[in-house]
Every structure is written in C-alpha cells, then in structure tokens.
Short mmCIF file of N, CA and C in Angstrom, two decimals:
data_model
loop_
_atom_site.label_atom_id
_atom_site.label_comp_id
_atom_site.label_asym_id
_atom_site.label_seq_id
_atom_site.Cartn_x
_atom_site.Cartn_y
_atom_site.Cartn_z
N MET Y 1 -21.92 -15.13 -24.48
CA MET Y 1 -20.90 -15.91 -23.82
C MET Y 1 -19.53 -15.56 -24.41
N LEU Y 2 -18.53 -15.42 -23.55
CA LEU Y 2 -17.19 -15.07 -23.99
C LEU Y 2 -16.43 -16.30 -24.45
N HIS Y 3 -15.68 -16.16 -25.52
CA HIS Y 3 -14.79 -17.23 -25.95
C HIS Y 3 -13.56 -17.22 -25.05
N SER Y 4 -12.81 -18.30 -25.06
CA SER Y 4 -11.64 -18.39 -24.19
C SER Y 4 -10.61 -17.31 -24.52
N SER Y 5 -10.46 -16.96 -25.79
CA SER Y 5 -9.49 -15.92 -26.14
C SER Y 5 -9.93 -14.55 -25.62
N GLN Y 6 -11.25 -14.30 -25.66
CA GLN Y 6 -11.77 -13.03 -25.12
C GLN Y 6 -11.59 -12.99 -23.61
N MET Y 7 -11.86 -14.11 -22.94
CA MET Y 7 -11.71 -14.18 -21.49
C MET Y 7 -10.24 -13.98 -21.10
N PHE Y 8 -9.33 -14.61 -21.82
CA PHE Y 8 -7.91 -14.46 -21.54
C PHE Y 8 -7.47 -13.02 -21.73
N SER Y 9 -7.95 -12.37 -22.78
CA SER Y 9 -7.62 -10.97 -23.03
C SER Y 9 -8.14 -10.08 -21.91
N PHE Y 10 -9.36 -10.33 -21.46
CA PHE Y 10 -9.95 -9.56 -20.37
C PHE Y 10 -9.14 -9.75 -19.09
N LEU Y 11 -8.80 -11.00 -18.77
CA LEU Y 11 -8.03 -11.27 -17.55
C LEU Y 11 -6.65 -10.63 -17.62
N LYS Y 12 -6.04 -10.65 -18.80
CA LYS Y 12 -4.72 -10.04 -18.97
C LYS Y 12 -4.79 -8.53 -18.75
N GLN Y 13 -5.82 -7.90 -19.30
CA GLN Y 13 -5.99 -6.45 -19.12
C GLN Y 13 -6.26 -6.12 -17.66
N THR Y 14 -7.09 -6.94 -17.00
CA THR Y 14 -7.41 -6.71 -15.60
C THR Y 14 -6.17 -6.86 -14.73
N ALA Y 15 -5.37 -7.89 -14.99
CA ALA Y 15 -4.15 -8.11 -14.21
C ALA Y 15 -3.16 -6.97 -14.44
N ALA Y 16 -3.02 -6.53 -15.68
CA ALA Y 16 -2.10 -5.43 -15.97
C ALA Y 16 -2.55 -4.15 -15.28
N ARG Y 17 -3.84 -3.89 -15.29
CA ARG Y 17 -4.37 -2.70 -14.63
C ARG Y 17 -4.14 -2.79 -13.11
N ALA Y 18 -4.39 -3.95 -12.52
CA ALA Y 18 -4.18 -4.12 -11.08
C ALA Y 18 -2.70 -3.94 -10.72
N ALA Y 19 -1.82 -4.49 -11.54
CA ALA Y 19 -0.38 -4.34 -11.29
C ALA Y 19 0.04 -2.88 -11.39
N LEU Y 20 -0.46 -2.18 -12.39
CA LEU Y 20 -0.11 -0.78 -12.58
C LEU Y 20 -0.63 0.08 -11.43
N VAL Y 21 -1.86 -0.15 -11.01
CA VAL Y 21 -2.44 0.63 -9.91
C VAL Y 21 -1.70 0.36 -8.61
N SER Y 22 -1.39 -0.91 -8.32
CA SER Y 22 -0.67 -1.21 -7.08
C SER Y 22 0.74 -0.63 -7.12
N PHE Y 23 1.41 -0.73 -8.28
CA PHE Y 23 2.75 -0.15 -8.40
C PHE Y 23 2.72 1.35 -8.17
N GLY Y 24 1.81 2.04 -8.84
CA GLY Y 24 1.71 3.49 -8.70
C GLY Y 24 1.36 3.92 -7.29
N SER Y 25 0.43 3.22 -6.68
CA SER Y 25 0.01 3.56 -5.31
C SER Y 25 1.15 3.41 -4.33
N ILE Y 26 1.85 2.28 -4.40
CA ILE Y 26 2.96 2.04 -3.47
C ILE Y 26 4.11 3.01 -3.75
N LEU Y 27 4.40 3.26 -5.01
CA LEU Y 27 5.47 4.19 -5.36
C LEU Y 27 5.20 5.57 -4.77
N LEU Y 28 3.99 6.07 -4.95
CA LEU Y 28 3.65 7.40 -4.42
C LEU Y 28 3.62 7.40 -2.89
N ALA Y 29 3.12 6.32 -2.29
CA ALA Y 29 3.05 6.26 -0.83
C ALA Y 29 4.44 6.20 -0.20
N GLU Y 30 5.38 5.58 -0.87
CA GLU Y 30 6.72 5.40 -0.31
C GLU Y 30 7.63 6.62 -0.52
N MET Y 31 7.26 7.52 -1.42
CA MET Y 31 8.11 8.68 -1.68
C MET Y 31 8.22 9.56 -0.44
N GLY Y 32 9.43 9.71 0.06
CA GLY Y 32 9.67 10.61 1.18
C GLY Y 32 9.26 10.09 2.54
N ASP Y 33 8.88 8.83 2.65
CA ASP Y 33 8.50 8.32 3.97
C ASP Y 33 9.76 7.92 4.74
N LYS Y 34 9.58 7.50 5.98
CA LYS Y 34 10.73 7.21 6.83
C LYS Y 34 11.56 6.04 6.32
N THR Y 35 10.94 5.09 5.61
CA THR Y 35 11.70 3.98 5.05
C THR Y 35 12.66 4.47 3.97
N GLN Y 36 12.18 5.33 3.11
CA GLN Y 36 13.04 5.87 2.05
C GLN Y 36 14.15 6.72 2.66
N LEU Y 37 13.82 7.49 3.68
CA LEU Y 37 14.85 8.32 4.33
C LEU Y 37 15.89 7.45 5.02
N ALA Y 38 15.46 6.35 5.65
CA ALA Y 38 16.41 5.43 6.28
C ALA Y 38 17.33 4.81 5.23
N THR Y 39 16.76 4.43 4.09
CA THR Y 39 17.57 3.87 3.01
C THR Y 39 18.57 4.91 2.50
N LEU Y 40 18.14 6.14 2.38
CA LEU Y 40 19.03 7.22 1.94
C LEU Y 40 20.19 7.38 2.92
N LEU Y 41 19.88 7.39 4.22
CA LEU Y 41 20.94 7.56 5.22
C LEU Y 41 21.89 6.37 5.24
N LEU Y 42 21.35 5.16 5.13
CA LEU Y 42 22.22 3.98 5.07
C LEU Y 42 23.13 4.04 3.86
N SER Y 43 22.60 4.48 2.74
CA SER Y 43 23.40 4.59 1.52
C SER Y 43 24.49 5.64 1.65
N ALA Y 44 24.19 6.71 2.37
CA ALA Y 44 25.17 7.77 2.56
C ALA Y 44 26.35 7.31 3.41
N HIS Y 45 26.12 6.34 4.30
CA HIS Y 45 27.17 5.87 5.21
C HIS Y 45 27.84 4.59 4.75
N SER Y 46 27.42 4.04 3.63
CA SER Y 46 27.96 2.76 3.19
C SER Y 46 28.63 2.89 1.83
N GLN Y 47 29.64 2.10 1.63
CA GLN Y 47 30.29 2.03 0.33
C GLN Y 47 29.68 0.92 -0.53
N ASN Y 48 28.89 0.07 0.09
CA ASN Y 48 28.33 -1.09 -0.60
C ASN Y 48 26.86 -0.85 -0.91
N LEU Y 49 26.61 -0.06 -1.94
CA LEU Y 49 25.24 0.34 -2.28
C LEU Y 49 24.38 -0.83 -2.75
N GLY Y 50 24.99 -1.82 -3.38
CA GLY Y 50 24.24 -2.99 -3.83
C GLY Y 50 23.62 -3.75 -2.68
N VAL Y 51 24.37 -3.88 -1.58
CA VAL Y 51 23.84 -4.56 -0.40
C VAL Y 51 22.70 -3.76 0.21
N ILE Y 52 22.85 -2.45 0.29
CA ILE Y 52 21.78 -1.59 0.82
C ILE Y 52 20.54 -1.72 -0.05
N PHE Y 53 20.71 -1.68 -1.37
CA PHE Y 53 19.57 -1.82 -2.28
C PHE Y 53 18.88 -3.16 -2.09
N CYS Y 54 19.66 -4.23 -2.05
CA CYS Y 54 19.07 -5.57 -1.90
C CYS Y 54 18.34 -5.71 -0.56
N GLY Y 55 18.93 -5.19 0.49
CA GLY Y 55 18.27 -5.25 1.80
C GLY Y 55 16.98 -4.46 1.83
N ALA Y 56 17.01 -3.25 1.28
CA ALA Y 56 15.80 -2.42 1.25
C ALA Y 56 14.72 -3.05 0.37
N ALA Y 57 15.13 -3.60 -0.78
CA ALA Y 57 14.16 -4.25 -1.67
C ALA Y 57 13.55 -5.48 -1.02
N ALA Y 58 14.38 -6.28 -0.35
CA ALA Y 58 13.87 -7.48 0.34
C ALA Y 58 12.89 -7.09 1.44
N ALA Y 59 13.19 -6.02 2.16
CA ALA Y 59 12.28 -5.57 3.22
C ALA Y 59 10.95 -5.11 2.64
N LEU Y 60 10.98 -4.35 1.55
CA LEU Y 60 9.74 -3.88 0.93
C LEU Y 60 8.93 -5.04 0.36
N ILE Y 61 9.61 -6.00 -0.25
CA ILE Y 61 8.91 -7.18 -0.77
C ILE Y 61 8.27 -7.95 0.38
N SER Y 62 8.99 -8.10 1.50
CA SER Y 62 8.46 -8.83 2.65
C SER Y 62 7.23 -8.14 3.23
N THR Y 63 7.30 -6.82 3.41
CA THR Y 63 6.14 -6.12 3.96
C THR Y 63 4.97 -6.15 2.99
N SER Y 64 5.25 -6.10 1.70
CA SER Y 64 4.18 -6.20 0.71
C SER Y 64 3.53 -7.57 0.75
N PHE Y 65 4.34 -8.62 0.88
CA PHE Y 65 3.81 -9.98 0.98
C PHE Y 65 2.90 -10.11 2.20
N ILE Y 66 3.35 -9.58 3.33
CA ILE Y 66 2.54 -9.64 4.55
C ILE Y 66 1.23 -8.87 4.34
N GLY Y 67 1.30 -7.71 3.71
CA GLY Y 67 0.09 -6.93 3.46
C GLY Y 67 -0.89 -7.64 2.55
N VAL Y 68 -0.39 -8.26 1.48
CA VAL Y 68 -1.26 -9.00 0.56
C VAL Y 68 -1.88 -10.20 1.27
N TRP Y 69 -1.07 -10.94 2.02
CA TRP Y 69 -1.56 -12.11 2.74
C TRP Y 69 -2.62 -11.70 3.78
N ALA Y 70 -2.33 -10.65 4.55
CA ALA Y 70 -3.29 -10.20 5.56
C ALA Y 70 -4.57 -9.68 4.92
N GLY Y 71 -4.44 -8.95 3.81
CA GLY Y 71 -5.62 -8.46 3.11
C GLY Y 71 -6.49 -9.58 2.58
N ALA Y 72 -5.87 -10.62 2.04
CA ALA Y 72 -6.63 -11.77 1.54
C ALA Y 72 -7.33 -12.49 2.69
N TRP Y 73 -6.65 -12.60 3.83
CA TRP Y 73 -7.25 -13.25 4.99
C TRP Y 73 -8.44 -12.44 5.50
N VAL Y 74 -8.26 -11.13 5.62
CA VAL Y 74 -9.35 -10.26 6.09
C VAL Y 74 -10.54 -10.35 5.14
N ALA Y 75 -10.28 -10.38 3.84
CA ALA Y 75 -11.37 -10.46 2.85
C ALA Y 75 -12.14 -11.77 2.96
N ARG Y 76 -11.48 -12.84 3.40
CA ARG Y 76 -12.19 -14.11 3.58
C ARG Y 76 -13.00 -14.12 4.86
N VAL Y 77 -12.54 -13.42 5.89
CA VAL Y 77 -13.17 -13.47 7.21
C VAL Y 77 -14.26 -12.41 7.36
N ILE Y 78 -14.04 -11.23 6.81
CA ILE Y 78 -14.97 -10.11 6.99
C ILE Y 78 -15.60 -9.76 5.65
N PRO Y 79 -16.91 -9.59 5.62
CA PRO Y 79 -17.57 -9.22 4.36
C PRO Y 79 -17.05 -7.88 3.83
N PRO Y 80 -16.89 -7.75 2.51
CA PRO Y 80 -16.35 -6.51 1.92
C PRO Y 80 -17.11 -5.25 2.32
N ARG Y 81 -18.42 -5.37 2.47
CA ARG Y 81 -19.20 -4.19 2.87
C ARG Y 81 -18.78 -3.67 4.24
N TRP Y 82 -18.51 -4.58 5.17
CA TRP Y 82 -18.07 -4.17 6.50
C TRP Y 82 -16.70 -3.51 6.43
N ILE Y 83 -15.83 -4.04 5.58
CA ILE Y 83 -14.49 -3.45 5.44
C ILE Y 83 -14.60 -2.02 4.92
N LYS Y 84 -15.41 -1.82 3.88
CA LYS Y 84 -15.58 -0.48 3.31
C LYS Y 84 -16.19 0.47 4.33
N THR Y 85 -17.22 0.00 5.04
CA THR Y 85 -17.88 0.85 6.04
C THR Y 85 -16.91 1.19 7.17
N SER Y 86 -16.17 0.19 7.66
CA SER Y 86 -15.21 0.44 8.74
C SER Y 86 -14.12 1.41 8.31
N ALA Y 87 -13.63 1.25 7.09
CA ALA Y 87 -12.60 2.17 6.60
C ALA Y 87 -13.15 3.58 6.49
N GLY Y 88 -14.37 3.72 5.99
CA GLY Y 88 -14.99 5.04 5.88
C GLY Y 88 -15.18 5.69 7.23
N VAL Y 89 -15.69 4.94 8.19
CA VAL Y 89 -15.89 5.47 9.55
C VAL Y 89 -14.54 5.83 10.17
N GLY Y 90 -13.54 4.98 9.98
CA GLY Y 90 -12.21 5.25 10.52
C GLY Y 90 -11.62 6.54 9.97
N PHE Y 91 -11.68 6.71 8.65
CA PHE Y 91 -11.16 7.94 8.04
C PHE Y 91 -11.96 9.16 8.50
N LEU Y 92 -13.26 9.01 8.65
CA LEU Y 92 -14.08 10.12 9.13
C LEU Y 92 -13.68 10.51 10.55
N LEU Y 93 -13.48 9.51 11.42
CA LEU Y 93 -13.07 9.80 12.80
C LEU Y 93 -11.68 10.45 12.85
N ILE Y 94 -10.77 9.96 12.04
CA ILE Y 94 -9.43 10.57 12.00
C ILE Y 94 -9.52 12.01 11.51
N GLY Y 95 -10.30 12.24 10.46
CA GLY Y 95 -10.48 13.60 9.95
C GLY Y 95 -11.09 14.54 10.98
N LEU Y 96 -12.13 14.06 11.66
CA LEU Y 96 -12.76 14.88 12.70
C LEU Y 96 -11.79 15.15 13.85
N SER Y 97 -11.00 14.15 14.21
CA SER Y 97 -10.02 14.33 15.27
C SER Y 97 -8.98 15.37 14.89
N LEU Y 98 -8.49 15.30 13.65
CA LEU Y 98 -7.52 16.30 13.19
C LEU Y 98 -8.13 17.69 13.12
N LEU Y 99 -9.37 17.75 12.65
CA LEU Y 99 -10.07 19.03 12.58
C LEU Y 99 -10.27 19.60 13.98
N TRP Y 100 -10.71 18.78 14.90
CA TRP Y 100 -10.95 19.22 16.27
C TRP Y 100 -9.65 19.71 16.92
N GLY Y 101 -8.55 19.01 16.65
CA GLY Y 101 -7.26 19.41 17.21
C GLY Y 101 -6.74 20.72 16.66
N SER Y 102 -7.19 21.11 15.47
CA SER Y 102 -6.71 22.35 14.87
C SER Y 102 -7.60 23.55 15.21
N LEU Y 103 -8.73 23.30 15.85
CA LEU Y 103 -9.61 24.40 16.22
C LEU Y 103 -9.03 25.17 17.41
N PRO Y 104 -9.22 26.49 17.45
CA PRO Y 104 -8.66 27.29 18.55
C PRO Y 104 -9.27 26.94 19.91
N ILE Y 105 -10.50 26.41 19.93
CA ILE Y 105 -11.14 26.11 21.22
C ILE Y 105 -10.63 24.81 21.82
N ALA Y 106 -9.97 23.98 21.01
CA ALA Y 106 -9.45 22.71 21.52
C ALA Y 106 -8.18 23.00 22.30
N GLY Y 107 -8.18 22.64 23.57
CA GLY Y 107 -7.10 22.95 24.47
C GLY Y 107 -5.85 22.29 24.16
#
C-alpha cells in the first residue's frame, strides 16, 4: 500500500509528464501550420505586436479548452477501446486513400 507522500509524488510526476507531453505535441503540431502563418502575417502588418500575441494566445487557449472538454465528453460516452479502434481504422483508411491516389493507375 502506498503512503500519502508516495501517492502525491506519483501524481505529481504523472501530471508533470502529461503536461510535458501535451506541450511538446501541441508545439510540434502548431509549427508552420496555417494558424502560425496567419499570426506571422498579422504581426507583419501591425505595429501592436502585444495585441496580436494576446489575441493569438487567447485563440489557442480557447481551441485547446474546447478540445479538452470534447475529449473528456467523448471518453465518458464512448468506451476507450472503441475510440482506439476507430482512430486506427480511420488512419488506415486515410493512408490507403493517400496511397491509392498516388498510384499511377488511379485516374
């Protein structure tokens, strides 16, 4: 049985790991996407960079909140196994579709 200090340490490590993974994933996913390019263009045309930064940050926080809320709702409604299976099938279908589109026989 874990003591409360051991449990707290475990939870702290787990939370730190989750925060680091989510930060890294979102940071890499956002690099060079259309949102970052839009922010770059807005910054190039504006003298008020602080306002552009605050607006872009608020938008990213809002979309992240919606994603977390929707993910929590989906996890309550749909069993995790179905989510994993559906995601796997979806990625497989997308991959096959891209592969089929790149074949010379595909019109």
